[in-house]
Coordinates of C-alpha atoms and ligand atoms in Angstrom, one line a residue:
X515 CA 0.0 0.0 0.0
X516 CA 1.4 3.2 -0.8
X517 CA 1.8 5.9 1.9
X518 CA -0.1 9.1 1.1
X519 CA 2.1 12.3 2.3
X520 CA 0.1 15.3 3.1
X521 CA 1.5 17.9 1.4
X522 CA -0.4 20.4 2.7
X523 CA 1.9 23.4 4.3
X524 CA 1.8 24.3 7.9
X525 CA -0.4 27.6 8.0
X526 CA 2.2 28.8 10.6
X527 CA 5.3 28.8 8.0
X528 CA 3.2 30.4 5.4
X529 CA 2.7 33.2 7.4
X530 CA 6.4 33.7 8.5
X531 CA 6.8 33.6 4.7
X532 CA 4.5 36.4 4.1
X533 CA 5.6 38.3 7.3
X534 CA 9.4 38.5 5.8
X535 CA 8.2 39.7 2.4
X536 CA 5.4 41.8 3.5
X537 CA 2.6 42.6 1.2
X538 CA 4.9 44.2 -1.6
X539 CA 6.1 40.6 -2.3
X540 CA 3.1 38.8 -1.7
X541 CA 0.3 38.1 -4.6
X542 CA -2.7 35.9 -4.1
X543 CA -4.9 37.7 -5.9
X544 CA -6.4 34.8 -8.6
X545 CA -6.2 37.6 -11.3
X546 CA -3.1 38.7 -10.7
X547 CA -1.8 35.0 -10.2
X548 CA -3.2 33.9 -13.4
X549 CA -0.9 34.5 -15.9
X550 CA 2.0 33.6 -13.8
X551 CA 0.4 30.3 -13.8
X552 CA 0.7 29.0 -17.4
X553 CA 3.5 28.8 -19.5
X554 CA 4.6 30.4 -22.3
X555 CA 3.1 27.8 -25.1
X556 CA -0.1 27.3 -22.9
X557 CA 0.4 23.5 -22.4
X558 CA 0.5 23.6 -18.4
X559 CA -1.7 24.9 -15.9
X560 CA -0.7 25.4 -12.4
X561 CA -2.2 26.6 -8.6
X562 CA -0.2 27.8 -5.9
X563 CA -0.2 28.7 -2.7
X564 CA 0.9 32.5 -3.6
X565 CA 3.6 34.0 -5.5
X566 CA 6.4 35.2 -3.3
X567 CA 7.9 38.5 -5.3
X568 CA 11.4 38.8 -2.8
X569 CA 13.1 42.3 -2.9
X570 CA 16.9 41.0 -1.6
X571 CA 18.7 38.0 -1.5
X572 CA 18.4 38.4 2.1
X573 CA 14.8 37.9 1.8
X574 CA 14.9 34.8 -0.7
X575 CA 16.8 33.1 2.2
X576 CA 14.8 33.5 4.7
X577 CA 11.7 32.3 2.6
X578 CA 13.7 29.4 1.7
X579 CA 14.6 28.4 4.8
X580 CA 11.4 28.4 6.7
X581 CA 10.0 26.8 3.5
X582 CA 12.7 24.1 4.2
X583 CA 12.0 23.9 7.7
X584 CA 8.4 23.1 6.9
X585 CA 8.7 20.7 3.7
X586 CA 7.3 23.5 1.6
X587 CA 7.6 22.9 -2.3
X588 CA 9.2 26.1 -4.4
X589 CA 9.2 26.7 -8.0
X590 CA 11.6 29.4 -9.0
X591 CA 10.1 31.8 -11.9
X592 CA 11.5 34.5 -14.2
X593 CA 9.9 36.0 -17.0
X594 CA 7.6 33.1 -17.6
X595 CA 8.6 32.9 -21.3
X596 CA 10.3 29.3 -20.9
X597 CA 9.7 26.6 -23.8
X598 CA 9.4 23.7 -21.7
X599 CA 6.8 24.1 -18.6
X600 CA 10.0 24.5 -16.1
X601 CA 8.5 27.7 -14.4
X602 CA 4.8 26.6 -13.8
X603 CA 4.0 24.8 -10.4
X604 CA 2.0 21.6 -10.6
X605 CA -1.8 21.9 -9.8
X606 CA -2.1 20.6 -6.1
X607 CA -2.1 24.4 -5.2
X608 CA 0.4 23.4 -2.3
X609 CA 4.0 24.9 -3.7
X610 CA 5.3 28.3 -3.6
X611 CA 5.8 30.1 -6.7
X612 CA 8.8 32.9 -6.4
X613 CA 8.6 35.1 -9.0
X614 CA 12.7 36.8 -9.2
X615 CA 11.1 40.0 -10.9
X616 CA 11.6 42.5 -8.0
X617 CA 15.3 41.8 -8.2
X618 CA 15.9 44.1 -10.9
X619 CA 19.4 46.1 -10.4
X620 CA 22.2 46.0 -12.0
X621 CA 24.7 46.6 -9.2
X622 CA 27.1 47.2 -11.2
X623 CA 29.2 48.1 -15.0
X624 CA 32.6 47.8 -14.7
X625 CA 33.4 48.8 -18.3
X626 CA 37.4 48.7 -17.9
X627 CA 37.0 45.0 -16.9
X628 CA 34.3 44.3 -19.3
X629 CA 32.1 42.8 -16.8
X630 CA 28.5 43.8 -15.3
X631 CA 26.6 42.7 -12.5
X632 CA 23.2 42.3 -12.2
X633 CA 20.3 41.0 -9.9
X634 CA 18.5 37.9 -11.3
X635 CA 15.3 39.8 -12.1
X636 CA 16.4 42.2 -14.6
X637 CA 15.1 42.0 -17.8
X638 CA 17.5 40.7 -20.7
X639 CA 16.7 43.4 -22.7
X640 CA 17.5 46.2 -20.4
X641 CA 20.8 44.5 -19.5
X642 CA 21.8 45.0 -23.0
X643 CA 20.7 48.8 -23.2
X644 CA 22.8 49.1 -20.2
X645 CA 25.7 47.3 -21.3
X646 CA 25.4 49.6 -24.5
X647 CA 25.2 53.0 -22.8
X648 CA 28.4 51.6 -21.6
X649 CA 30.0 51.2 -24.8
X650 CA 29.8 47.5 -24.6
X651 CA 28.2 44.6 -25.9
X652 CA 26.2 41.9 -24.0
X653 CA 25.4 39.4 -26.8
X654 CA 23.1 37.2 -25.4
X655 CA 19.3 38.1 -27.6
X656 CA 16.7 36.0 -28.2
X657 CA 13.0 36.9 -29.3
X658 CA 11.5 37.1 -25.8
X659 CA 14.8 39.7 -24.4
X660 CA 11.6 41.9 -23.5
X661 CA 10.3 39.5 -20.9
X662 CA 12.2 36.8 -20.2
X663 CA 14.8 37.9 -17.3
X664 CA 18.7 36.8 -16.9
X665 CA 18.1 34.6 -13.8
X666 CA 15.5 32.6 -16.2
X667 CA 18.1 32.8 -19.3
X668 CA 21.2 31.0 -17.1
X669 CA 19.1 29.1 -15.5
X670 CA 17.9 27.4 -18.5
X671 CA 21.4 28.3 -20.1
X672 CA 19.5 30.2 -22.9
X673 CA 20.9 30.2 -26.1
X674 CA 19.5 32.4 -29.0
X675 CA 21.1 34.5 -32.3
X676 CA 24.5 35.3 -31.3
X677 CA 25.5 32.1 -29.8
X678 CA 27.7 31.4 -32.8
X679 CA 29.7 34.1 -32.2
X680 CA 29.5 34.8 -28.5
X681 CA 28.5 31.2 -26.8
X682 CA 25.5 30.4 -24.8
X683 CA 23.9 32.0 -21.2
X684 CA 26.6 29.6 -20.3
X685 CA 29.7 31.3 -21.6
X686 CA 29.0 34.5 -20.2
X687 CA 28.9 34.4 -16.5
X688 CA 32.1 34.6 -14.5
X689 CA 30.3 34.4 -11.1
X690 CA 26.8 33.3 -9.9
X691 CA 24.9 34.5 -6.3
X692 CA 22.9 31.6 -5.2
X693 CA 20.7 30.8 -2.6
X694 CA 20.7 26.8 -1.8
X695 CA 17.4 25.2 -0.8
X696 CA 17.8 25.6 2.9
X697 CA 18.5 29.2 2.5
X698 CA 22.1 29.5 2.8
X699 CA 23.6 32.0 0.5
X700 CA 26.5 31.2 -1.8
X701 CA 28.2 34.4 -2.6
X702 CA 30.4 33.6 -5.4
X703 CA 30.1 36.8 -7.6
X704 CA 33.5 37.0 -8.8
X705 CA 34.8 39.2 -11.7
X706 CA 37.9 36.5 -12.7
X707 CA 39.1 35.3 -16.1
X708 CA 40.6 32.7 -14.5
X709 CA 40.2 31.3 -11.2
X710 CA 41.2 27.0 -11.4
X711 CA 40.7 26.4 -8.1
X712 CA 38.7 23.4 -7.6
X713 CA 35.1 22.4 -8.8
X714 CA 33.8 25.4 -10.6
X715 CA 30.5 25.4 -8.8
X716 CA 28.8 27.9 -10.8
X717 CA 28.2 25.7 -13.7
X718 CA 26.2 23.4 -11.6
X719 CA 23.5 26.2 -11.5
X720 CA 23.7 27.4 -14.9
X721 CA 20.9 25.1 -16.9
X722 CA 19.8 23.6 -13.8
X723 CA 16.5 24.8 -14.4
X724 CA 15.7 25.7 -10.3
X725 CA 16.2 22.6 -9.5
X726 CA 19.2 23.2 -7.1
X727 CA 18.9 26.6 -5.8
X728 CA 18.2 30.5 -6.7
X729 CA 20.2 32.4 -8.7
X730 CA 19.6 35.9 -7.4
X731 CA 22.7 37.8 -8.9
X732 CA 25.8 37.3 -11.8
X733 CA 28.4 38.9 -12.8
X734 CA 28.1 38.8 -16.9
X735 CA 30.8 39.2 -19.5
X736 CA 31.1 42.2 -21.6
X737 CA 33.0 42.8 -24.8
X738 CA 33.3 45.0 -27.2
X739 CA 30.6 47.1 -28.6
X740 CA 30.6 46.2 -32.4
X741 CA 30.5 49.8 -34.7
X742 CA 28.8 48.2 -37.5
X743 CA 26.9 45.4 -38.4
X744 CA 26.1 44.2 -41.8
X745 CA 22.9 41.8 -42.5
X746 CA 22.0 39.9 -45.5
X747 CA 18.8 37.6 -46.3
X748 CA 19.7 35.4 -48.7
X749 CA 18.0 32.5 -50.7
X750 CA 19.7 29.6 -51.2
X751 CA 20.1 26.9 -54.5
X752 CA 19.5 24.2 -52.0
X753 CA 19.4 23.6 -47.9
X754 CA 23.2 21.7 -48.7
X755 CA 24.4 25.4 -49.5
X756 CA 23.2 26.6 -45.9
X757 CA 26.5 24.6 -44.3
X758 CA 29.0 25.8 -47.3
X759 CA 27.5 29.7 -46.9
X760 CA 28.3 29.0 -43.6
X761 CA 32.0 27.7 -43.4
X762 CA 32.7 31.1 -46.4
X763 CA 31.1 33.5 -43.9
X764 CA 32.9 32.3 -40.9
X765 CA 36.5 32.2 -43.0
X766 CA 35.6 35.3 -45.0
X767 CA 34.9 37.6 -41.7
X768 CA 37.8 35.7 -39.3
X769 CA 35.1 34.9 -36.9
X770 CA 33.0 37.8 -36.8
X771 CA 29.9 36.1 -38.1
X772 CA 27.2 36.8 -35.2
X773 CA 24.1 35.4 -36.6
X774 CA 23.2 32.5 -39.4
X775 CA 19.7 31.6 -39.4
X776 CA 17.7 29.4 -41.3
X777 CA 14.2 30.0 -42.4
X778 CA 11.8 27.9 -44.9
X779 CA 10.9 30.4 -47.3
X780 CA 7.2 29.9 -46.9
X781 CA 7.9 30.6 -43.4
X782 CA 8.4 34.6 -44.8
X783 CA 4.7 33.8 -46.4
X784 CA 3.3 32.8 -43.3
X785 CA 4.5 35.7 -41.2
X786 CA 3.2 38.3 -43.6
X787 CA 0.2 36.3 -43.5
X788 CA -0.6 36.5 -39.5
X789 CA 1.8 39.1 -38.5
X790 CA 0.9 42.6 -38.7
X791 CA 3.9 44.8 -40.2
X792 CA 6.0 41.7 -41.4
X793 CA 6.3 41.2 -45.1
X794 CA 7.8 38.5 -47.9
X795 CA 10.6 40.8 -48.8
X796 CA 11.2 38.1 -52.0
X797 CA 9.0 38.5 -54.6
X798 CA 9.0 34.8 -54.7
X799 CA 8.7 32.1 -52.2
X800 CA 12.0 30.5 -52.2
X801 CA 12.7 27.2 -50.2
X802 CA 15.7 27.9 -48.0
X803 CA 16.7 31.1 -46.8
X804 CA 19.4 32.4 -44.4
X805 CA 19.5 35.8 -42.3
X806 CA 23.3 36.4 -41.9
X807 CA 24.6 39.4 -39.9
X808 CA 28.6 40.3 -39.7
X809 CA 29.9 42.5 -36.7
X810 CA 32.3 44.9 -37.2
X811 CA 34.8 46.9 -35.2
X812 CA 35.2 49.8 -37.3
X813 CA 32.8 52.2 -38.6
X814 CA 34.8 51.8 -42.1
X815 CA 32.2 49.8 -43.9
X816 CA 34.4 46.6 -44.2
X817 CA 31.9 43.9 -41.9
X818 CA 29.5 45.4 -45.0
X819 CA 32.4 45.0 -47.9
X820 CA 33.1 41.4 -46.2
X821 CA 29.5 40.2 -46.7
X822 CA 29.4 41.7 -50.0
X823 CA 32.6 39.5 -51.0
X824 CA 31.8 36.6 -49.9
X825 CA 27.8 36.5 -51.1
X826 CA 29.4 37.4 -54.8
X827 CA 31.5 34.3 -54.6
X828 CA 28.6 31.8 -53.3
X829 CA 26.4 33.9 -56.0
X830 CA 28.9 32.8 -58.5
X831 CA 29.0 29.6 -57.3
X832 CA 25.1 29.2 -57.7
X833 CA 24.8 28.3 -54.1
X834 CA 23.0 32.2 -53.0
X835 CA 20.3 32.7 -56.0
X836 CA 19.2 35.7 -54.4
X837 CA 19.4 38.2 -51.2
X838 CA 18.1 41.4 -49.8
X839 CA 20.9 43.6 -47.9
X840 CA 19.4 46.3 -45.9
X841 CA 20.5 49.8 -46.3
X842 CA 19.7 51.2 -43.4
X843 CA 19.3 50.5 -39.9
X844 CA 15.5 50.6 -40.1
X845 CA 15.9 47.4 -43.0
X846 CA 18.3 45.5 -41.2
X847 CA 15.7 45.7 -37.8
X848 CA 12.7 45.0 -40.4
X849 CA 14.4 41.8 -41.5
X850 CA 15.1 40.7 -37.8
X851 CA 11.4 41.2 -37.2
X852 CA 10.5 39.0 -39.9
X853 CA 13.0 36.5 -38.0
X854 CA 10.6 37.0 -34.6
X855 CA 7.8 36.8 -36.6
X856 CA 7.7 33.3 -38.1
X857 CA 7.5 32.1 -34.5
X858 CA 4.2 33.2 -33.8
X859 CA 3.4 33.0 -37.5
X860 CA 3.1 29.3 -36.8
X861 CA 1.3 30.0 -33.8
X862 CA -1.6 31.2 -35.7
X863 CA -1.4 28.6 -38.2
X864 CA -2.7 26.4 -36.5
X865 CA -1.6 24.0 -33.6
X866 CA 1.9 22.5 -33.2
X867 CA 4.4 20.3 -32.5
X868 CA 7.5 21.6 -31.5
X869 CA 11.3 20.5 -30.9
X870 CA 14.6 22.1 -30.6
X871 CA 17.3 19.5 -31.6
X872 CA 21.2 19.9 -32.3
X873 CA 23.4 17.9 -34.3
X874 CA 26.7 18.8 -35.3
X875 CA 26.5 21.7 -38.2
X876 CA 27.2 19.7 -41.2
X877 CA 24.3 17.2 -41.1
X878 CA 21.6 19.7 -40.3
X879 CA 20.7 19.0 -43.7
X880 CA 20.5 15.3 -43.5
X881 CA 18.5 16.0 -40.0
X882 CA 15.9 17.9 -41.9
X883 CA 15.6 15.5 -44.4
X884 CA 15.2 12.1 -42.3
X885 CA 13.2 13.7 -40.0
X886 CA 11.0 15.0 -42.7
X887 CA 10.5 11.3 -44.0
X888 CA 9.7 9.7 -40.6
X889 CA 7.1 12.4 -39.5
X890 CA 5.6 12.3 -42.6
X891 CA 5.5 8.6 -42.7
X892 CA 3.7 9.1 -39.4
X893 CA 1.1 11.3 -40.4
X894 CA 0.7 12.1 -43.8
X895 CA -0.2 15.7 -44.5
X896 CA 1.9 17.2 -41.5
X897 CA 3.5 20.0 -42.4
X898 CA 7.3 20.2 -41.5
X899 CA 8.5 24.2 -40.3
X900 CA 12.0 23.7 -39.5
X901 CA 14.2 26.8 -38.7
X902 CA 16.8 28.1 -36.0
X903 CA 19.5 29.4 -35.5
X904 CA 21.9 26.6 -38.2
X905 CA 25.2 28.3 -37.5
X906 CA 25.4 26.4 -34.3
X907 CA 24.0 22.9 -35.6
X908 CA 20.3 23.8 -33.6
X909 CA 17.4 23.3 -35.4
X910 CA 13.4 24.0 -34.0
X911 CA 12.0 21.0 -36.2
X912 CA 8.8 22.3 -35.5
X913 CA 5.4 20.4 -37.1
X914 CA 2.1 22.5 -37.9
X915 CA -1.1 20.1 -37.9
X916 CA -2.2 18.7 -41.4
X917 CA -4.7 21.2 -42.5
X918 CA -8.1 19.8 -42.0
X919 CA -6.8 17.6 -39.4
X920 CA -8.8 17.8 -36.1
X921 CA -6.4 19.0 -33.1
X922 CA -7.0 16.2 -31.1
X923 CA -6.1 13.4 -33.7
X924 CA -2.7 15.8 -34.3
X925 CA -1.8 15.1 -30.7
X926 CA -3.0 11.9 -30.3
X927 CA 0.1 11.2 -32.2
X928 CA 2.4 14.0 -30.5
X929 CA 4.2 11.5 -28.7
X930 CA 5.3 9.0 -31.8
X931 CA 6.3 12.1 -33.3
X932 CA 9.0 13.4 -30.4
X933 CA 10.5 9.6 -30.4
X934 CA 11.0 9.7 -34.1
X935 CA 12.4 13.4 -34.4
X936 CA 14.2 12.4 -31.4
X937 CA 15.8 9.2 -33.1
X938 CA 17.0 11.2 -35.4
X939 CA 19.2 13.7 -33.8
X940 CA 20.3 10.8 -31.4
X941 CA 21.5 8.9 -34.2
X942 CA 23.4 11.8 -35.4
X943 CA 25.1 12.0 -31.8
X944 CA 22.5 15.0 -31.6
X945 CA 20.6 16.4 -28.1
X946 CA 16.8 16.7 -27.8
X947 CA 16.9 20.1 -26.5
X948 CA 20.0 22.4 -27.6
X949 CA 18.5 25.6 -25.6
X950 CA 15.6 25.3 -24.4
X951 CA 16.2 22.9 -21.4
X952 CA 14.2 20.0 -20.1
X953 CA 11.7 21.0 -17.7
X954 CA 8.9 18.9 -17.8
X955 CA 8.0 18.2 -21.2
X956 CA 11.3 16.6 -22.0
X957 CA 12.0 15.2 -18.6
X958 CA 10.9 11.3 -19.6
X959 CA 12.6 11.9 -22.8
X960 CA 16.3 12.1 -20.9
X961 CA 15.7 8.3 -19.8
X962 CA 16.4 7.7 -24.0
X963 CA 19.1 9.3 -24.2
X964 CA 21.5 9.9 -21.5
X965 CA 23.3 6.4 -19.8
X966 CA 22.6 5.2 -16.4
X967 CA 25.9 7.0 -15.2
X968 CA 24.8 10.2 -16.2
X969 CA 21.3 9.8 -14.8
X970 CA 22.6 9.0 -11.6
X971 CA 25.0 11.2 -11.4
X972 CA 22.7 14.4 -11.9
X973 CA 20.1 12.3 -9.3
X974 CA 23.3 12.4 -6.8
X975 CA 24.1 16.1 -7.3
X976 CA 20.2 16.7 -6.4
X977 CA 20.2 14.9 -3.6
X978 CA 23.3 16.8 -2.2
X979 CA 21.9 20.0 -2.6
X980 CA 18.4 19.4 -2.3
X981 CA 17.8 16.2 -0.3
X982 CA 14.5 16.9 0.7
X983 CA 13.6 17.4 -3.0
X984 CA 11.8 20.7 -2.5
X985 CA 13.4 22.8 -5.8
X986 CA 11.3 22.4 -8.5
X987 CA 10.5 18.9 -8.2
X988 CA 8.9 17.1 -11.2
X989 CA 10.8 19.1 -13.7
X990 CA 14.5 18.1 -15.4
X991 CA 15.3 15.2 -13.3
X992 CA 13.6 11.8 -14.4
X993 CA 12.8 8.9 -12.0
X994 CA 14.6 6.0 -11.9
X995 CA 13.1 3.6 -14.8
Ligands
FAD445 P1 11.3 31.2 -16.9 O1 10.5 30.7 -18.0 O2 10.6 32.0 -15.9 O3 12.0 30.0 -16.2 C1 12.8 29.1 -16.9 C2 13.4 28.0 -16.0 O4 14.4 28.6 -15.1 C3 12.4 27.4 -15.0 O5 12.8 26.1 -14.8 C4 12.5 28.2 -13.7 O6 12.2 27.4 -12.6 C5 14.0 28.5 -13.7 N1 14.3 29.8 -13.1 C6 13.9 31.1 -13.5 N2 14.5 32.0 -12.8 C7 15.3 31.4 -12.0 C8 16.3 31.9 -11.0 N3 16.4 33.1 -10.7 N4 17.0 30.9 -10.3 C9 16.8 29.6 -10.5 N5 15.9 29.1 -11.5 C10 15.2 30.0 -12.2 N6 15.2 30.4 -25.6 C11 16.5 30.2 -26.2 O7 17.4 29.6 -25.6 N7 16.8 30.8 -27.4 C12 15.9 31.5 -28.1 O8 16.1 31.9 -29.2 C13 14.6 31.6 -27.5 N8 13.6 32.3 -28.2 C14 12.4 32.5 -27.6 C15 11.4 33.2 -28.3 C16 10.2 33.4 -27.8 C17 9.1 34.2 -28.5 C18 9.9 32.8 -26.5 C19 8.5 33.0 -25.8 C20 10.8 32.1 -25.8 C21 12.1 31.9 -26.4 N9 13.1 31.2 -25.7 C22 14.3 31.0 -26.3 C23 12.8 30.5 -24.4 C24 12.9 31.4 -23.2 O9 12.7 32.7 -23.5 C25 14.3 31.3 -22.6 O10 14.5 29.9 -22.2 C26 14.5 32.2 -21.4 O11 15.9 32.0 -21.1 C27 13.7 31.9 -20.2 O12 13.8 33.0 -19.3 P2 12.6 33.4 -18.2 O13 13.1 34.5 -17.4 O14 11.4 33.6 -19.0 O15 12.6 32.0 -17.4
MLT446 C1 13.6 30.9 -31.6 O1 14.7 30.6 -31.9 O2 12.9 31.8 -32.3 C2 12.9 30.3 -30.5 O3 13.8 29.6 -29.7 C3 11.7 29.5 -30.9 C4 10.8 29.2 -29.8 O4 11.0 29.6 -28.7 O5 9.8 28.5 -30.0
ZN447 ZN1 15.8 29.4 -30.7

């Protein structure tokens, strides 16, 4: 007979948790709770006891350890704009949700050292308007930068459009703040380029999805502001030419390719259909095409004259048929629009399925192609919309449902679909989620594809830091099979 645990909290520690955030970081209001309650795609619904908004780190420890104390279940939240259902409690009503969003200083730009620090809660986007009244660069841009915060991006170890160039979330901390499950606080905000001495703890947190602790402050790499930036959208002879463009562009600019993303041509169509202000800048619907962008350090016109080059020689080659450079800064935005757009131009086409795979960047095309054939052989009509960010080998092989097709027979099949997708990139040596982390939808999924050692390995670093299991449990970590 199984035991049943009462996981109902002690009315007592809820109100010691309310009394140290007082009614500024307190919401229980149903209204103001709900959208803090589903996830970005919609797919999970959640209850909580409250949403704890702390103002200091001194206050997340102090929730955290009476919450300890009193077996109380906490689901760390950022911006809420997650992929994968990590930030949404489950719907017993009995965990804490604490929203980071009142956390939102940066402490600190130290320009001279190329580093900034900033609380958990600050939006991505005004991180990088800071780091750019500063003269610098933090290159870390995605399309939800005007929601999603920091704390969310390293937790999840966020990827996005510059990641070829600049490296994940990942790359671009030099020190974390923490605060471990029973409320100590692990000051580690250091501004070092080096520091080998011992385990470097900070990558434990970083894509551990709050499931070992809070982040509640990092110290972020800068560099150097780049004075120009050339774009091009081009269309491409074949998808096979999206890996040779690629290999020119990073040769022909020594490295200072930023962005190389792939989009379906009928993609364009689709946002110009549903999105107001976006537009097919083609005048016909291509298959393949790629929105490059060059950074440059001078304001000389060379990251512009490099582009140029090197898209006259793949033009010559037959491998560009045809491409769009902006002449202003207003064009080169539009086109980066467009790039936003065709996300929630699939949105409105109708429902989806959705991955994020990576394989290493020269069989991306043999990726799309295999796992073209076995989705199709799955469900004939289903209507493949794979794009992403290519220059780093990470493809959203997302599905829209046949047209016609009743939503409910679409994801009666949802689950074939992931496995055979799935298959694919693993046999490629590939991973079945290059940015967008685990959380819950992909949690069961890990049991296919990582070995007993690793399994148990990440189930032994949870336990050390979280052996009551209290941080976000349910999401990343599979159970034992
Ligand atoms: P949330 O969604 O709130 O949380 C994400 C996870 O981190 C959850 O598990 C949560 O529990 C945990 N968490 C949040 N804050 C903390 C904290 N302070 N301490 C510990 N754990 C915490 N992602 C990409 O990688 N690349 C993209 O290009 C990209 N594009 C996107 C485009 C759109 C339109 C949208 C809606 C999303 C996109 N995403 C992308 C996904 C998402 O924006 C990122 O994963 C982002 O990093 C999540 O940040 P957030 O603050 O919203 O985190
Ligand atoms: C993107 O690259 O546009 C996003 O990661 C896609 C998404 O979040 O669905
Ligand atoms: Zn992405």
């Amino acid at each position: 007979m199984t035991q049943m645990i009462d996981k109902r909290p002690d009315p007592e520690a809820l109100s010691r948790i309310k009394d140290i955030l007082g009614p500024k970081g307190w919401v229980d209001d149903a209204d103001d709770l709900a959208p803090w309650l589903v996830d970005s795609r919609g797919v999970y619904h959640g209850r909580c006891l409250g949403m704890a908004r702390p103002g200091s780190v001194e206050e997340v420890s102090q929730v955290l350890a009476v919450a300890y104390d009193a077996g109380i279940e906490i689901v760390p939240q950022g911006g809420n704009t997650g992929r994968v259902g990590g930030a949404t409690p489950d719907d017993t009503g009995h965990q804490l949700l604490i929203n980071m969003g009142r956390m939102n200083k940066v402490r600190d730009i130290d320009a001279a050292n190329y580093t900034m620090t900033v609380e958990a809660g600050c939006i991505l986007q005004d991180i990088q308007r800071a780091a750019e009244n500063a003269d610098r660069l933090f290159p870390l841009s995605l399309g939800a930068e005007g929601s999603c915060q920091i704390g969310g991006n390293l937790a999840s170890n966020a990827g996005g459009i510059n990641v070829l160039r600049y490296g994940n979330a990942r790359d671009l901390v030099l020190g974390l703040e923490v605060v471990l499950p029973d409320g100590r606080i692990w000051t580690g905000l250091r501004r070092l380029r080096k520091d080998n001495t011992g385990y470097d703890l900070k990558h434990l947190f970083l894509g551990s999805e709050g499931t070992l602790g809070i982040i509640t402050a990092a110290v972020l790499k800068l560099f150097p502001l780049p004075k120009e930036r050339a774009a091009a959208l081009v269309a491409l002879d074949s998808l096979d030419s999206a890996v040779t463009l690629l290999e020119k562009a990073r040769t022909a600019s020594a490295d200072a390719l930023m962005s190389f993303e792939l989009m379906p041509g009928f993609s364009l169509d689709w946002a110009e259909k549903h999105v107001e202000g976006a537009k097919q800048p083609f005048e016909t619907t291509y298959d393949w095409t790629v929105l490059m962008e060059i950074g440059g350090t001078k304001m000389d016109g060379s990251a512009g004259v490099a582009l140029e080059g090197l898209l006259e020689e793949a033009f010559e080659a037959g491998q560009v048929v045809d491409a769009i450079l902006p002449q202003s800064e207003e064009q080169r935005a539009q086109l980066w629009f467009l790039r936003e757009a065709i996300v929630e131009a699939q949105n409105r086409e109708g429902a989806q399925i959705k991955h994020d795979v990576a394989v290493p960047v020269s069989l991306v095309p043999d990726f799309i192609r295999q796992a073209n054939a076995a989705a199709i052989a799955l469900m004939p009509g289903i209507r493949p919309y794979p794009f992403g960010h290519v220059g780093d080998g990470n493809i959203h092989y997302n599905l829209s449902q046949p047209v016609d097709m009743p939503v409910e027979t679409f994801f009666a099949e949802q689950e074939a679909i992931h496995r055979a997708v799935h298959d694919v990139a693993l046999s490629m040596n590939g991973s079945i989620s290059a940015e967008h982390g685990i959380g819950r939808t992909k949690r069961d999924e890990l049991l296919r594809c990582k070995s007993d050692v690793e399994l148990d390995t990440m189930r032994a670093l949870k336990n050390l830091f979280d052996p009551k299991g209290l941080m976000n449990p349910g999401k990343t970590i599979p159970a034992p099979r």
